[in-house]
mmCIF file of C-alpha atoms in Angstrom:
data_model
loop_
_atom_site.group_PDB
_atom_site.id
_atom_site.type_symbol
_atom_site.label_atom_id
_atom_site.label_comp_id
_atom_site.label_asym_id
_atom_site.label_seq_id
_atom_site.Cartn_x
_atom_site.Cartn_y
_atom_site.Cartn_z
ATOM 1 C CA UNK K 21 0.102 0.086 -0.474
ATOM 2 C CA UNK K 22 1.320 3.582 -0.592
ATOM 3 C CA UNK K 23 2.036 5.440 1.969
ATOM 4 C CA UNK K 24 4.087 8.428 3.285
ATOM 5 C CA UNK K 25 7.088 9.011 6.193
ATOM 6 C CA UNK K 26 8.016 12.984 6.377
ATOM 7 C CA UNK K 27 11.380 13.165 8.604
ATOM 8 C CA UNK K 28 10.966 15.260 11.698
ATOM 9 C CA UNK K 29 7.762 16.875 12.842
ATOM 10 C CA UNK K 30 9.683 19.928 13.090
ATOM 11 C CA UNK K 31 12.001 22.112 11.702
ATOM 12 C CA UNK K 32 13.673 25.666 12.619
ATOM 13 C CA UNK K 33 15.918 27.336 10.361
ATOM 14 C CA UNK K 34 16.772 31.192 10.512
ATOM 15 C CA UNK K 35 15.946 34.198 8.091
ATOM 16 C CA UNK K 36 17.525 33.675 4.926
ATOM 17 C CA UNK K 37 19.034 29.382 5.620
ATOM 18 C CA UNK K 38 18.570 26.928 3.358
ATOM 19 C CA UNK K 39 15.002 25.057 3.831
ATOM 20 C CA UNK K 40 15.161 21.475 3.427
ATOM 21 C CA UNK K 41 11.675 19.498 4.577
ATOM 22 C CA UNK K 42 12.047 15.615 3.838
ATOM 23 C CA UNK K 43 9.686 13.532 2.681
ATOM 24 C CA UNK K 44 9.997 9.493 1.341
ATOM 25 C CA UNK K 45 7.388 7.518 -0.110
ATOM 26 C CA UNK K 46 5.827 3.978 -0.262
ATOM 27 C CA UNK K 47 4.121 2.678 -3.867
ATOM 28 C CA UNK K 48 4.159 -0.464 -5.454
ATOM 29 C CA UNK K 49 3.582 2.212 -8.919
ATOM 30 C CA UNK K 50 5.274 5.258 -10.368
ATOM 31 C CA UNK K 51 3.795 7.505 -7.937
ATOM 32 C CA UNK K 52 2.708 10.673 -8.269
ATOM 33 C CA UNK K 53 3.426 12.764 -5.542
ATOM 34 C CA UNK K 54 2.988 16.286 -4.077
ATOM 35 C CA UNK K 55 3.430 19.285 -1.894
ATOM 36 C CA UNK K 56 0.859 21.059 -0.093
ATOM 37 C CA UNK K 57 1.395 24.272 2.243
ATOM 38 C CA UNK K 58 -1.604 25.449 5.227
ATOM 39 C CA UNK K 59 -1.380 28.307 6.486
ATOM 40 C CA UNK K 60 -3.142 28.424 10.378
ATOM 41 C CA UNK K 61 -6.495 27.858 10.196
ATOM 42 C CA UNK K 62 -6.407 27.682 6.554
ATOM 43 C CA UNK K 63 -7.350 25.290 4.279
ATOM 44 C CA UNK K 64 -3.679 23.310 1.896
ATOM 45 C CA UNK K 65 -2.351 24.752 -0.312
ATOM 46 C CA UNK K 66 -0.283 23.773 -3.498
ATOM 47 C CA UNK K 67 2.861 24.023 -3.623
ATOM 48 C CA UNK K 68 4.395 21.714 -6.796
ATOM 49 C CA UNK K 69 4.090 18.164 -7.897
ATOM 50 C CA UNK K 70 5.208 15.815 -9.429
ATOM 51 C CA UNK K 71 3.742 13.215 -12.306
ATOM 52 C CA UNK K 72 5.923 12.038 -14.736
ATOM 53 C CA UNK K 73 9.470 13.346 -17.182
ATOM 54 C CA UNK K 74 11.408 15.878 -15.038
ATOM 55 C CA UNK K 75 13.044 15.023 -11.384
ATOM 56 C CA UNK K 76 13.323 18.352 -10.085
ATOM 57 C CA UNK K 77 10.388 20.379 -10.324
ATOM 58 C CA UNK K 78 9.802 23.881 -9.120
ATOM 59 C CA UNK K 79 6.992 25.033 -7.377
ATOM 60 C CA UNK K 80 5.909 28.426 -5.474
ATOM 61 C CA UNK K 81 7.517 30.813 -3.730
ATOM 62 C CA UNK K 82 10.658 29.090 -4.793
ATOM 63 C CA UNK K 83 10.813 26.030 -3.524
ATOM 64 C CA UNK K 84 11.528 23.349 -5.624
ATOM 65 C CA UNK K 85 11.453 19.408 -5.156
ATOM 66 C CA UNK K 86 13.414 16.486 -6.504
ATOM 67 C CA UNK K 87 11.661 12.746 -7.426
ATOM 68 C CA UNK K 88 14.473 10.653 -6.440
ATOM 69 C CA UNK K 89 13.785 6.876 -7.794
ATOM 70 C CA UNK K 90 16.067 4.980 -5.943
ATOM 71 C CA UNK K 91 15.928 7.113 -2.715
ATOM 72 C CA UNK K 92 11.651 7.519 -2.833
ATOM 73 C CA UNK K 93 12.031 10.598 -1.860
ATOM 74 C CA UNK K 94 11.207 13.335 -3.084
ATOM 75 C CA UNK K 95 12.078 16.572 -0.423
ATOM 76 C CA UNK K 96 11.452 20.383 -0.430
ATOM 77 C CA UNK K 97 14.349 22.518 -0.758
ATOM 78 C CA UNK K 98 14.545 26.183 -0.258
ATOM 79 C CA UNK K 99 17.718 27.936 -0.639
ATOM 80 C CA UNK K 100 16.630 31.151 0.936
ATOM 81 C CA UNK K 101 13.902 31.031 4.274
ATOM 82 C CA UNK K 102 11.878 34.474 4.557
ATOM 83 C CA UNK K 103 9.483 34.402 8.129
ATOM 84 C CA UNK K 104 6.563 33.649 5.735
ATOM 85 C CA UNK K 105 7.524 30.450 4.460
ATOM 86 C CA UNK K 106 6.573 29.859 8.152
ATOM 87 C CA UNK K 107 3.328 27.032 8.170
ATOM 88 C CA UNK K 108 3.190 23.581 8.164
ATOM 89 C CA UNK K 109 4.233 21.879 4.959
ATOM 90 C CA UNK K 110 2.647 18.496 3.937
ATOM 91 C CA UNK K 111 3.807 15.978 1.503
ATOM 92 C CA UNK K 112 1.083 13.693 -0.412
ATOM 93 C CA UNK K 113 1.052 10.545 -2.979
ATOM 94 C CA UNK K 114 -1.635 10.262 -5.021
ATOM 95 C CA UNK K 115 -2.696 7.015 -5.667
ATOM 96 C CA UNK K 116 -5.123 5.373 -8.178
ATOM 97 C CA UNK K 117 -8.147 4.238 -6.530
ATOM 98 C CA UNK K 118 -10.890 2.797 -8.608
ATOM 99 C CA UNK K 119 -10.091 5.523 -11.836
ATOM 100 C CA UNK K 120 -9.621 8.499 -9.680
ATOM 101 C CA UNK K 121 -6.538 10.080 -7.540
ATOM 102 C CA UNK K 122 -6.759 10.062 -4.121
ATOM 103 C CA UNK K 123 -3.905 11.376 -2.157
ATOM 104 C CA UNK K 124 -2.933 10.103 0.598
ATOM 105 C CA UNK K 125 -0.282 12.229 2.923
ATOM 106 C CA UNK K 126 2.034 12.456 5.491
ATOM 107 C CA UNK K 127 2.040 13.683 9.138
ATOM 108 C CA UNK K 128 3.651 17.148 8.047
ATOM 109 C CA UNK K 129 6.186 19.241 8.912
ATOM 110 C CA UNK K 130 5.672 22.782 10.463
ATOM 111 C CA UNK K 131 8.158 24.841 9.670
ATOM 112 C CA UNK K 132 10.007 27.944 12.390
ATOM 113 C CA UNK K 133 11.437 30.559 10.993
ATOM 114 C CA UNK K 134 13.385 32.860 13.596
ATOM 115 C CA UNK K 135 15.456 36.135 12.860
ATOM 116 C CA UNK T 6 -14.775 31.853 -9.023
ATOM 117 C CA UNK T 7 -12.962 32.060 -6.191
ATOM 118 C CA UNK T 8 -12.284 28.115 -5.788
ATOM 119 C CA UNK T 9 -14.158 25.947 -2.774
ATOM 120 C CA UNK T 10 -16.567 27.215 -0.398
ATOM 121 C CA UNK T 11 -16.369 25.911 3.125
ATOM 122 C CA UNK T 12 -19.483 26.888 5.167
ATOM 123 C CA UNK T 13 -19.975 27.250 8.668
ATOM 124 C CA UNK T 14 -15.289 27.897 8.657
ATOM 125 C CA UNK T 15 -16.546 27.768 12.749
ATOM 126 C CA UNK T 16 -18.099 25.426 14.803
ATOM 127 C CA UNK T 17 -18.994 24.866 17.932
ATOM 128 C CA UNK T 18 -21.529 22.048 18.953
ATOM 129 C CA UNK T 19 -22.336 19.174 22.254
ATOM 130 C CA UNK T 20 -21.592 16.386 22.028
ATOM 131 C CA UNK T 21 -24.677 14.587 20.849
ATOM 132 C CA UNK T 22 -26.311 16.773 19.079
ATOM 133 C CA UNK T 23 -26.204 16.245 14.634
ATOM 134 C CA UNK T 24 -24.089 18.706 12.512
ATOM 135 C CA UNK T 25 -24.370 19.383 8.728
ATOM 136 C CA UNK T 26 -21.289 21.620 6.717
ATOM 137 C CA UNK T 27 -21.231 22.509 2.722
ATOM 138 C CA UNK T 28 -18.806 22.536 0.458
ATOM 139 C CA UNK T 29 -19.086 24.262 -3.167
ATOM 140 C CA UNK T 30 -16.928 23.069 -4.943
ATOM 141 C CA UNK T 31 -14.700 24.714 -8.197
ATOM 142 C CA UNK T 32 -17.870 25.483 -11.019
ATOM 143 C CA UNK T 33 -16.076 22.501 -13.241
ATOM 144 C CA UNK T 34 -14.738 20.116 -11.132
ATOM 145 C CA UNK T 35 -16.934 17.510 -11.149
ATOM 146 C CA UNK T 36 -14.357 15.301 -8.409
ATOM 147 C CA UNK T 37 -15.732 16.421 -4.532
ATOM 148 C CA UNK T 38 -13.489 14.631 -1.508
ATOM 149 C CA UNK T 39 -13.987 15.217 2.448
ATOM 150 C CA UNK T 40 -11.133 14.606 4.672
ATOM 151 C CA UNK T 41 -10.535 14.741 8.197
ATOM 152 C CA UNK T 42 -7.446 16.512 9.089
ATOM 153 C CA UNK T 43 -6.967 15.411 13.125
ATOM 154 C CA UNK T 44 -4.496 18.352 15.292
ATOM 155 C CA UNK T 45 -0.944 16.970 14.745
ATOM 156 C CA UNK T 46 -2.022 15.159 11.472
ATOM 157 C CA UNK T 47 -1.997 15.488 8.167
ATOM 158 C CA UNK T 48 -5.097 14.767 6.245
ATOM 159 C CA UNK T 49 -7.537 11.391 6.288
ATOM 160 C CA UNK T 50 -8.955 10.870 3.073
ATOM 161 C CA UNK T 51 -13.197 10.142 4.042
ATOM 162 C CA UNK T 52 -14.859 9.689 1.216
ATOM 163 C CA UNK T 53 -14.721 10.634 -2.576
ATOM 164 C CA UNK T 54 -17.923 11.971 -5.298
ATOM 165 C CA UNK T 55 -18.189 11.632 -9.419
ATOM 166 C CA UNK T 56 -20.319 14.340 -10.213
ATOM 167 C CA UNK T 57 -23.406 12.426 -7.804
ATOM 168 C CA UNK T 58 -22.038 9.230 -7.177
ATOM 169 C CA UNK T 59 -19.990 8.432 -4.193
ATOM 170 C CA UNK T 60 -17.802 6.126 -5.335
ATOM 171 C CA UNK T 61 -15.372 4.804 -2.349
ATOM 172 C CA UNK T 62 -16.116 6.109 1.551
ATOM 173 C CA UNK T 63 -13.873 4.805 4.212
ATOM 174 C CA UNK T 64 -13.714 2.885 7.346
ATOM 175 C CA UNK T 65 -12.479 6.280 8.887
ATOM 176 C CA UNK T 66 -16.828 7.182 8.636
ATOM 177 C CA UNK T 67 -18.805 5.281 10.648
ATOM 178 C CA UNK T 68 -22.784 5.109 10.395
ATOM 179 C CA UNK T 69 -23.063 8.418 12.062
ATOM 180 C CA UNK T 70 -21.436 10.423 9.209
ATOM 181 C CA UNK T 71 -23.527 10.638 5.582
ATOM 182 C CA UNK T 72 -21.972 12.821 2.557
ATOM 183 C CA UNK T 73 -24.477 13.960 0.181
ATOM 184 C CA UNK T 74 -24.197 15.345 -3.428
ATOM 185 C CA UNK T 75 -27.606 15.451 -4.883
ATOM 186 C CA UNK T 76 -27.086 18.094 -8.218
ATOM 187 C CA UNK T 77 -23.193 16.745 -8.426
ATOM 188 C CA UNK T 78 -22.543 20.435 -7.651
ATOM 189 C CA UNK T 79 -22.759 21.385 -3.730
ATOM 190 C CA UNK T 80 -21.634 18.091 -0.938
ATOM 191 C CA UNK T 81 -23.094 18.183 2.291
ATOM 192 C CA UNK T 82 -21.050 16.037 5.568
ATOM 193 C CA UNK T 83 -23.112 15.272 8.409
ATOM 194 C CA UNK T 84 -22.395 13.478 11.135
ATOM 195 C CA UNK T 85 -25.286 12.623 13.768
ATOM 196 C CA UNK T 86 -24.401 12.193 17.918
ATOM 197 C CA UNK T 87 -21.542 13.715 17.602
ATOM 198 C CA UNK T 88 -19.098 13.152 20.004
ATOM 199 C CA UNK T 89 -16.538 14.027 21.518
ATOM 200 C CA UNK T 90 -14.392 12.387 18.856
ATOM 201 C CA UNK T 91 -15.112 14.107 16.293
ATOM 202 C CA UNK T 92 -13.746 17.085 16.809
ATOM 203 C CA UNK T 93 -11.199 18.108 13.590
ATOM 204 C CA UNK T 94 -10.806 20.213 11.231
ATOM 205 C CA UNK T 95 -12.645 18.469 7.836
ATOM 206 C CA UNK T 96 -11.750 19.361 4.087
ATOM 207 C CA UNK T 97 -13.611 19.797 1.279
ATOM 208 C CA UNK T 98 -10.966 19.614 -2.402
ATOM 209 C CA UNK T 99 -12.168 19.269 -5.828
ATOM 210 C CA UNK T 100 -10.654 18.075 -8.970
ATOM 211 C CA UNK T 101 -11.194 17.428 -12.317
ATOM 212 C CA UNK T 102 -11.314 14.405 -14.103
ATOM 213 C CA UNK T 103 -8.070 14.330 -15.405
ATOM 214 C CA UNK T 104 -5.456 11.189 -14.036
ATOM 215 C CA UNK T 105 -2.556 13.014 -12.407
ATOM 216 C CA UNK T 106 -4.910 16.651 -11.762
ATOM 217 C CA UNK T 107 -3.992 18.224 -8.305
ATOM 218 C CA UNK T 108 -7.179 19.220 -6.240
ATOM 219 C CA UNK T 109 -7.598 22.038 -4.507
ATOM 220 C CA UNK T 110 -8.506 23.048 -1.084
ATOM 221 C CA UNK T 111 -10.592 24.788 -0.034
ATOM 222 C CA UNK T 112 -10.336 26.378 3.288
ATOM 223 C CA UNK T 113 -12.168 23.923 5.862
ATOM 224 C CA UNK T 114 -13.869 23.697 8.894
ATOM 225 C CA UNK T 115 -12.867 23.422 12.334
ATOM 226 C CA UNK T 116 -15.986 21.690 14.712
ATOM 227 C CA UNK T 117 -14.913 21.543 18.511
ATOM 228 C CA UNK T 118 -17.921 18.951 20.323
ATOM 229 C CA UNK T 119 -17.776 19.667 23.960
#
């Protein structure tokens, strides 16, 4: 069965530092992978997605993620953190079920950015 | 179109009461999903509609839960005889009927059962 593991429930970085949020997936078929961001008391906003093709995916707000099949990973990075990046980030794998896609989410990583 | 809309944003109810939430998806989206998110966890799948047909229900959706999408547009999620364990954020999402398309989420309804 497909699943997602996010390593580190809390990550804290300084403003301007590199952001690295880790995601490993388990899938018996080529996966579709997503990163979503959630601000307090808000819904989820798509940051980026990987379906096929180029393994380095660029998203909104300067984030990018690289699909590494050999490592079953889809880590999210941003070269320089901003205070506004403080939020919860969810990695998800899309499961094909009965002809439609169902998202399976990781438990999330809360990113704190300090001055 | 302003995206997926959910109402209410917040609901406080006494244990044992019934509650109903509404979701208005993006107008051209024929797929609609309900997820539940408890504190410190990622969203968990509850149910899925293709147009008006409910095609999958999670084991998380007990008999006290029912969801409808009567005309293939908006959807409602009803919880009967609420319990404290029902306290969570209920998220609605919609998408097009393409294989690798992303789901767009609403802002959620936060339910507190006291």
